[in-house]
PDB file of C-alpha atoms in Angstrom:
ATOM      1  CA  UNK A  20       0.000   0.000   0.000  1.00 68.00           C
ATOM      2  CA  UNK A  21       1.407   3.333  -1.036  1.00 79.00           C
ATOM      3  CA  UNK A  22       1.681   5.518   2.051  1.00 91.00           C
ATOM      4  CA  UNK A  23       1.842   8.818   0.143  1.00 96.00           C
ATOM      5  CA  UNK A  24      -0.059   9.386  -3.091  1.00 96.00           C
ATOM      6  CA  UNK A  25       1.097  12.179  -5.398  1.00 97.00           C
ATOM      7  CA  UNK A  26      -0.500  13.839  -8.413  1.00 96.00           C
ATOM      8  CA  UNK A  27      -0.219  14.780 -11.189  1.00 97.00           C
ATOM      9  CA  UNK A  28       2.455  12.537 -12.676  1.00 96.00           C
ATOM     10  CA  UNK A  29       3.533  15.325 -15.019  1.00 97.00           C
ATOM     11  CA  UNK A  30       2.825  19.019 -15.328  1.00 97.00           C
ATOM     12  CA  UNK A  31       3.466  21.620 -18.005  1.00 98.00           C
ATOM     13  CA  UNK A  32       3.319  25.282 -16.983  1.00 98.00           C
ATOM     14  CA  UNK A  33       4.132  28.475 -18.819  1.00 98.00           C
ATOM     15  CA  UNK A  34       6.858  30.722 -17.448  1.00 97.00           C
ATOM     16  CA  UNK A  35       5.403  32.990 -14.793  1.00 97.00           C
ATOM     17  CA  UNK A  36       2.532  30.646 -14.040  1.00 98.00           C
ATOM     18  CA  UNK A  37       1.682  28.755 -10.861  1.00 98.00           C
ATOM     19  CA  UNK A  38       2.629  25.092 -10.517  1.00 98.00           C
ATOM     20  CA  UNK A  39       0.545  23.024  -8.090  1.00 98.00           C
ATOM     21  CA  UNK A  40       1.399  19.495  -6.970  1.00 98.00           C
ATOM     22  CA  UNK A  41      -0.798  17.538  -4.588  1.00 98.00           C
ATOM     23  CA  UNK A  42      -0.166  14.764  -2.095  1.00 98.00           C
ATOM     24  CA  UNK A  43      -2.374  12.719   0.209  1.00 97.00           C
ATOM     25  CA  UNK A  44      -1.547  10.400   3.094  1.00 96.00           C
ATOM     26  CA  UNK A  45      -3.389   7.986   5.364  1.00 92.00           C
ATOM     27  CA  UNK A  46      -1.179   7.501   8.412  1.00 93.00           C
ATOM     28  CA  UNK A  47      -2.143  10.049  11.068  1.00 92.00           C
ATOM     29  CA  UNK A  48       1.136   9.343  12.862  1.00 93.00           C
ATOM     30  CA  UNK A  49       3.003  11.263  10.172  1.00 93.00           C
ATOM     31  CA  UNK A  50       4.026  14.660  11.480  1.00 90.00           C
ATOM     32  CA  UNK A  51       6.711  15.973   9.134  1.00 93.00           C
ATOM     33  CA  UNK A  52       6.086  16.542   5.438  1.00 95.00           C
ATOM     34  CA  UNK A  53       9.018  17.598   3.234  1.00 95.00           C
ATOM     35  CA  UNK A  54       9.139  18.338  -0.475  1.00 97.00           C
ATOM     36  CA  UNK A  55      12.186  17.456  -2.557  1.00 97.00           C
ATOM     37  CA  UNK A  56      13.407  18.627  -5.949  1.00 97.00           C
ATOM     38  CA  UNK A  57      15.435  16.292  -8.135  1.00 96.00           C
ATOM     39  CA  UNK A  58      17.329  17.104 -11.318  1.00 95.00           C
ATOM     40  CA  UNK A  59      18.467  14.356 -13.710  1.00 92.00           C
ATOM     41  CA  UNK A  60      21.579  12.585 -12.467  1.00 89.00           C
ATOM     42  CA  UNK A  61      21.333  14.127  -9.007  1.00 91.00           C
ATOM     43  CA  UNK A  62      19.947  13.049  -5.689  1.00 93.00           C
ATOM     44  CA  UNK A  63      16.832  14.743  -4.303  1.00 95.00           C
ATOM     45  CA  UNK A  64      17.340  18.045  -2.475  1.00 95.00           C
ATOM     46  CA  UNK A  65      15.088  19.370   0.265  1.00 93.00           C
ATOM     47  CA  UNK A  66      12.992  22.299  -0.929  1.00 95.00           C
ATOM     48  CA  UNK A  67      10.641  23.076   1.930  1.00 95.00           C
ATOM     49  CA  UNK A  68       8.961  21.173   4.763  1.00 94.00           C
ATOM     50  CA  UNK A  69       5.990  21.578   7.077  1.00 94.00           C
ATOM     51  CA  UNK A  70       4.611  20.150  10.295  1.00 92.00           C
ATOM     52  CA  UNK A  71       0.864  19.638  10.776  1.00 90.00           C
ATOM     53  CA  UNK A  72       0.536  22.321  13.424  1.00 91.00           C
ATOM     54  CA  UNK A  73       0.508  25.011  10.703  1.00 93.00           C
ATOM     55  CA  UNK A  74      -1.672  25.246   7.605  1.00 94.00           C
ATOM     56  CA  UNK A  75       0.788  27.033   5.373  1.00 96.00           C
ATOM     57  CA  UNK A  76       4.497  27.658   5.036  1.00 96.00           C
ATOM     58  CA  UNK A  77       6.118  29.955   2.526  1.00 97.00           C
ATOM     59  CA  UNK A  78       9.750  30.218   1.468  1.00 95.00           C
ATOM     60  CA  UNK A  79      10.365  32.534  -1.437  1.00 96.00           C
ATOM     61  CA  UNK A  80       8.341  31.347  -4.425  1.00 97.00           C
ATOM     62  CA  UNK A  81       7.543  28.000  -2.784  1.00 97.00           C
ATOM     63  CA  UNK A  82       4.510  27.468  -0.521  1.00 97.00           C
ATOM     64  CA  UNK A  83       3.195  24.363   1.189  1.00 97.00           C
ATOM     65  CA  UNK A  84      -0.511  24.261   2.009  1.00 96.00           C
ATOM     66  CA  UNK A  85      -1.503  21.667   4.589  1.00 96.00           C
ATOM     67  CA  UNK A  86      -5.018  20.345   5.336  1.00 95.00           C
ATOM     68  CA  UNK A  87      -4.794  18.103   8.376  1.00 94.00           C
ATOM     69  CA  UNK A  88      -8.467  17.053   8.396  1.00 94.00           C
ATOM     70  CA  UNK A  89      -8.314  16.002   4.740  1.00 95.00           C
ATOM     71  CA  UNK A  90      -4.815  14.506   5.149  1.00 95.00           C
ATOM     72  CA  UNK A  91      -3.637  16.382   2.109  1.00 97.00           C
ATOM     73  CA  UNK A  92      -0.821  18.789   1.389  1.00 97.00           C
ATOM     74  CA  UNK A  93       0.295  20.594  -1.702  1.00 98.00           C
ATOM     75  CA  UNK A  94       3.250  22.486  -3.132  1.00 98.00           C
ATOM     76  CA  UNK A  95       2.668  25.746  -4.952  1.00 98.00           C
ATOM     77  CA  UNK A  96       5.436  27.259  -7.070  1.00 98.00           C
ATOM     78  CA  UNK A  97       4.674  30.868  -7.841  1.00 98.00           C
ATOM     79  CA  UNK A  98       6.127  32.664 -10.874  1.00 98.00           C
ATOM     80  CA  UNK A  99       7.411  29.348 -12.241  1.00 98.00           C
ATOM     81  CA  UNK A 100      10.715  29.575 -14.125  1.00 97.00           C
ATOM     82  CA  UNK A 101      12.348  27.252 -16.680  1.00 97.00           C
ATOM     83  CA  UNK A 102      15.006  26.523 -14.056  1.00 97.00           C
ATOM     84  CA  UNK A 103      12.285  24.986 -11.902  1.00 98.00           C
ATOM     85  CA  UNK A 104      11.889  22.189 -14.465  1.00 98.00           C
ATOM     86  CA  UNK A 105      12.646  19.075 -12.419  1.00 97.00           C
ATOM     87  CA  UNK A 106      10.941  16.180 -10.691  1.00 97.00           C
ATOM     88  CA  UNK A 107       9.291  16.980  -7.362  1.00 98.00           C
ATOM     89  CA  UNK A 108       8.600  14.484  -4.605  1.00 97.00           C
ATOM     90  CA  UNK A 109       6.495  14.846  -1.499  1.00 97.00           C
ATOM     91  CA  UNK A 110       7.347  12.726   1.525  1.00 96.00           C
ATOM     92  CA  UNK A 111       6.160  11.984   5.037  1.00 95.00           C
ATOM     93  CA  UNK A 112       7.625  10.625   8.234  1.00 93.00           C
ATOM     94  CA  UNK A 113       6.781  10.206  11.882  1.00 90.00           C
ATOM     95  CA  UNK A 114       8.184  12.086  14.859  1.00 84.00           C
ATOM     96  CA  UNK A 115      11.364  10.003  15.137  1.00 85.00           C
ATOM     97  CA  UNK A 116      12.372  10.472  11.453  1.00 84.00           C
ATOM     98  CA  UNK A 117      13.362   6.808  11.216  1.00 85.00           C
ATOM     99  CA  UNK A 118      11.553   6.082   7.974  1.00 89.00           C
ATOM    100  CA  UNK A 119      10.515   8.361   5.135  1.00 93.00           C
ATOM    101  CA  UNK A 120       7.780   7.551   2.640  1.00 94.00           C
ATOM    102  CA  UNK A 121       7.990   9.271  -0.754  1.00 96.00           C
ATOM    103  CA  UNK A 122       5.347   9.993  -3.359  1.00 97.00           C
ATOM    104  CA  UNK A 123       5.820   8.758  -6.906  1.00 96.00           C
ATOM    105  CA  UNK A 124       6.956  12.133  -8.195  1.00 97.00           C
ATOM    106  CA  UNK A 125       5.755  14.902 -10.512  1.00 98.00           C
ATOM    107  CA  UNK A 126       7.806  15.868 -13.527  1.00 97.00           C
ATOM    108  CA  UNK A 127       7.444  19.619 -14.008  1.00 98.00           C
ATOM    109  CA  UNK A 128       8.240  21.293 -17.306  1.00 98.00           C
ATOM    110  CA  UNK A 129       8.158  25.092 -17.311  1.00 98.00           C
ATOM    111  CA  UNK A 130       8.013  26.397 -20.848  1.00 97.00           C
ATOM    112  CA  UNK A 131       9.737  29.717 -21.626  1.00 93.00           C
TER     113      UNK A 131
ATOM    114  CA  UNK B  12      31.562  19.974   3.952  1.00 53.00           C
ATOM    115  CA  UNK B  13      31.876  18.001   0.752  1.00 75.00           C
ATOM    116  CA  UNK B  14      28.372  16.580   0.764  1.00 92.00           C
ATOM    117  CA  UNK B  15      27.296  12.942   0.714  1.00 95.00           C
ATOM    118  CA  UNK B  16      29.574  10.825  -1.438  1.00 96.00           C
ATOM    119  CA  UNK B  17      28.613   7.509  -3.016  1.00 97.00           C
ATOM    120  CA  UNK B  18      30.880   5.042  -4.732  1.00 97.00           C
ATOM    121  CA  UNK B  19      30.766   3.713  -7.372  1.00 97.00           C
ATOM    122  CA  UNK B  20      28.488   5.945  -9.444  1.00 96.00           C
ATOM    123  CA  UNK B  21      27.700   3.121 -11.817  1.00 97.00           C
ATOM    124  CA  UNK B  22      27.905  -0.650 -11.431  1.00 97.00           C
ATOM    125  CA  UNK B  23      27.180  -3.251 -14.068  1.00 98.00           C
ATOM    126  CA  UNK B  24      27.070  -6.838 -12.892  1.00 97.00           C
ATOM    127  CA  UNK B  25      25.862 -10.213 -14.011  1.00 97.00           C
ATOM    128  CA  UNK B  26      22.909 -11.903 -12.377  1.00 97.00           C
ATOM    129  CA  UNK B  27      23.987 -13.953  -9.382  1.00 97.00           C
ATOM    130  CA  UNK B  28      27.008 -11.814  -8.506  1.00 97.00           C
ATOM    131  CA  UNK B  29      27.417  -9.918  -5.250  1.00 98.00           C
ATOM    132  CA  UNK B  30      27.825  -6.152  -5.227  1.00 98.00           C
ATOM    133  CA  UNK B  31      28.750  -3.659  -2.521  1.00 98.00           C
ATOM    134  CA  UNK B  32      28.155   0.074  -2.489  1.00 98.00           C
ATOM    135  CA  UNK B  33      29.711   2.649  -0.205  1.00 98.00           C
ATOM    136  CA  UNK B  34      28.286   5.843   1.230  1.00 98.00           C
ATOM    137  CA  UNK B  35      30.289   8.543   2.995  1.00 97.00           C
ATOM    138  CA  UNK B  36      27.890  10.886   4.796  1.00 96.00           C
ATOM    139  CA  UNK B  37      28.497  14.477   5.730  1.00 93.00           C
ATOM    140  CA  UNK B  38      30.914  14.433   8.647  1.00 90.00           C
ATOM    141  CA  UNK B  39      29.274  14.396  12.064  1.00 84.00           C
ATOM    142  CA  UNK B  40      25.885  13.449  10.642  1.00 91.00           C
ATOM    143  CA  UNK B  41      24.678  10.698  12.931  1.00 92.00           C
ATOM    144  CA  UNK B  42      21.708   9.642  10.805  1.00 94.00           C
ATOM    145  CA  UNK B  43      22.158   7.683   7.581  1.00 96.00           C
ATOM    146  CA  UNK B  44      19.509   6.333   5.214  1.00 96.00           C
ATOM    147  CA  UNK B  45      19.552   4.049   2.183  1.00 97.00           C
ATOM    148  CA  UNK B  46      16.889   4.243  -0.518  1.00 97.00           C
ATOM    149  CA  UNK B  47      16.237   2.533  -3.827  1.00 96.00           C
ATOM    150  CA  UNK B  48      14.806   4.486  -6.750  1.00 96.00           C
ATOM    151  CA  UNK B  49      13.551   3.005 -10.001  1.00 94.00           C
ATOM    152  CA  UNK B  50      12.813   5.007 -13.134  1.00 90.00           C
ATOM    153  CA  UNK B  51       9.773   7.216 -12.749  1.00 88.00           C
ATOM    154  CA  UNK B  52       9.298   6.413  -9.074  1.00 92.00           C
ATOM    155  CA  UNK B  53      10.077   8.079  -5.788  1.00 94.00           C
ATOM    156  CA  UNK B  54      12.820   6.855  -3.474  1.00 96.00           C
ATOM    157  CA  UNK B  55      11.833   3.707  -1.591  1.00 95.00           C
ATOM    158  CA  UNK B  56      13.133   3.423   1.972  1.00 95.00           C
ATOM    159  CA  UNK B  57      15.509   0.517   2.590  1.00 95.00           C
ATOM    160  CA  UNK B  58      17.170   1.067   5.957  1.00 95.00           C
ATOM    161  CA  UNK B  59      18.161   3.645   8.571  1.00 94.00           C
ATOM    162  CA  UNK B  60      21.153   3.962  10.904  1.00 94.00           C
ATOM    163  CA  UNK B  61      21.587   6.194  13.900  1.00 93.00           C
ATOM    164  CA  UNK B  62      25.319   6.207  14.498  1.00 93.00           C
ATOM    165  CA  UNK B  63      26.321   2.536  14.120  1.00 93.00           C
ATOM    166  CA  UNK B  64      22.933   1.102  15.109  1.00 93.00           C
ATOM    167  CA  UNK B  65      20.579  -0.092  12.383  1.00 93.00           C
ATOM    168  CA  UNK B  66      17.240   1.058  13.800  1.00 92.00           C
ATOM    169  CA  UNK B  67      14.890   0.518  10.903  1.00 91.00           C
ATOM    170  CA  UNK B  68      14.784  -1.889   7.996  1.00 92.00           C
ATOM    171  CA  UNK B  69      12.131  -2.138   5.316  1.00 91.00           C
ATOM    172  CA  UNK B  70      10.086  -5.331   5.335  1.00 85.00           C
ATOM    173  CA  UNK B  71      10.357  -5.218   1.572  1.00 74.00           C
ATOM    174  CA  UNK B  72      14.077  -5.828   1.854  1.00 78.00           C
ATOM    175  CA  UNK B  73      14.948  -9.414   1.155  1.00 80.00           C
ATOM    176  CA  UNK B  74      17.613 -11.340   3.038  1.00 90.00           C
ATOM    177  CA  UNK B  75      19.936 -10.784   0.096  1.00 94.00           C
ATOM    178  CA  UNK B  76      20.357  -7.165   1.185  1.00 95.00           C
ATOM    179  CA  UNK B  77      22.529  -6.176   4.120  1.00 94.00           C
ATOM    180  CA  UNK B  78      23.854  -2.865   5.303  1.00 95.00           C
ATOM    181  CA  UNK B  79      26.473  -1.878   7.834  1.00 95.00           C
ATOM    182  CA  UNK B  80      27.801   1.267   9.432  1.00 96.00           C
ATOM    183  CA  UNK B  81      30.587  -0.151  11.572  1.00 91.00           C
ATOM    184  CA  UNK B  82      32.005   2.981  13.150  1.00 87.00           C
ATOM    185  CA  UNK B  83      29.070   5.291  12.738  1.00 85.00           C
ATOM    186  CA  UNK B  84      30.721   7.016   9.802  1.00 90.00           C
ATOM    187  CA  UNK B  85      30.630   5.482   6.312  1.00 96.00           C
ATOM    188  CA  UNK B  86      28.120   2.786   5.397  1.00 97.00           C
ATOM    189  CA  UNK B  87      28.054  -0.116   2.962  1.00 97.00           C
ATOM    190  CA  UNK B  88      25.104  -1.763   1.258  1.00 97.00           C
ATOM    191  CA  UNK B  89      25.653  -5.283  -0.065  1.00 97.00           C
ATOM    192  CA  UNK B  90      23.369  -7.176  -2.399  1.00 96.00           C
ATOM    193  CA  UNK B  91      24.042 -10.881  -2.677  1.00 96.00           C
ATOM    194  CA  UNK B  92      23.033 -13.047  -5.640  1.00 96.00           C
ATOM    195  CA  UNK B  93      21.817 -10.081  -7.642  1.00 96.00           C
ATOM    196  CA  UNK B  94      18.664 -10.377  -9.726  1.00 95.00           C
ATOM    197  CA  UNK B  95      17.538  -8.311 -12.693  1.00 96.00           C
ATOM    198  CA  UNK B  96      14.865  -6.757 -10.479  1.00 94.00           C
ATOM    199  CA  UNK B  97      17.605  -5.236  -8.341  1.00 96.00           C
ATOM    200  CA  UNK B  98      18.492  -2.864 -11.179  1.00 97.00           C
ATOM    201  CA  UNK B  99      17.858   0.626  -9.787  1.00 96.00           C
ATOM    202  CA  UNK B 100      19.487   3.751  -8.418  1.00 97.00           C
ATOM    203  CA  UNK B 101      20.614   3.286  -4.823  1.00 97.00           C
ATOM    204  CA  UNK B 102      20.604   6.542  -2.887  1.00 97.00           C
ATOM    205  CA  UNK B 103      22.194   7.375   0.426  1.00 97.00           C
ATOM    206  CA  UNK B 104      21.195  10.322   2.591  1.00 96.00           C
ATOM    207  CA  UNK B 105      22.482  11.702   5.864  1.00 94.00           C
ATOM    208  CA  UNK B 106      21.236  14.178   8.415  1.00 92.00           C
ATOM    209  CA  UNK B 107      22.238  15.605  11.752  1.00 87.00           C
ATOM    210  CA  UNK B 108      18.802  15.014  13.228  1.00 72.00           C
ATOM    211  CA  UNK B 109      18.509  18.640  14.193  1.00 67.00           C
ATOM    212  CA  UNK B 110      16.734  21.629  12.688  1.00 60.00           C
ATOM    213  CA  UNK B 111      13.908  19.604  11.226  1.00 58.00           C
ATOM    214  CA  UNK B 112      16.043  16.695  10.046  1.00 75.00           C
ATOM    215  CA  UNK B 113      17.210  17.955   6.661  1.00 86.00           C
ATOM    216  CA  UNK B 114      18.304  14.950   4.633  1.00 90.00           C
ATOM    217  CA  UNK B 115      21.202  15.499   2.253  1.00 92.00           C
ATOM    218  CA  UNK B 116      21.273  12.996  -0.577  1.00 95.00           C
ATOM    219  CA  UNK B 117      24.199  11.679  -2.529  1.00 96.00           C
ATOM    220  CA  UNK B 118      24.065  11.392  -6.311  1.00 95.00           C
ATOM    221  CA  UNK B 119      23.454   7.656  -6.035  1.00 96.00           C
ATOM    222  CA  UNK B 120      24.889   4.428  -7.415  1.00 97.00           C
ATOM    223  CA  UNK B 121      23.175   3.156 -10.541  1.00 97.00           C
ATOM    224  CA  UNK B 122      23.114  -0.650 -10.608  1.00 98.00           C
ATOM    225  CA  UNK B 123      22.466  -2.584 -13.791  1.00 97.00           C
ATOM    226  CA  UNK B 124      22.065  -6.343 -13.480  1.00 97.00           C
ATOM    227  CA  UNK B 125      22.445  -8.167 -16.784  1.00 96.00           C
TER     228      UNK B 125
END
């Protein structure tokens, strides 16, 4: 059973537009939700993360929205740029950070 | 801080052979994770070390897989009797366990089993 479900699988956005990627989870014991960015040939890199005690976190052009009751969270990339073209993964883990569960990834293509 | 280093970057082996990968985490990072990533999928958790202790191991991991972190620094992942289904990217990540547990990933070892 997939612990974290991610959609869409791929996304095409025009430069300057908003990219939105969604994730859902079932395990209510999860309490840390990071997003990672991965470029071809590289390992994932942490982009932004949130805990369920807040509904939104913003860092620059990247915002996580968190809906605890719906067990859903999403990544919003404002003013999307061609350099943002990459694969994005959501993830979840419990309070001891012993085991991370990743979504299946969203390949974002920002067209100039 | 040179980042997480993985060696080799690529490994081609024949089915049935044993392979070993090495991960050098960021110095003083006490947490170390191994993941497997196949094309078009997210990283799949394999195992977790805190210092030299292996605290978590995926139930999906067969007995052919073993990992060690003997001195709480570098780690090795060994796959015995490789199968074609083992072909994947094997990623290592480390963290200090502080400040929200930021995981730093290496570039991975790509394994191809022929």
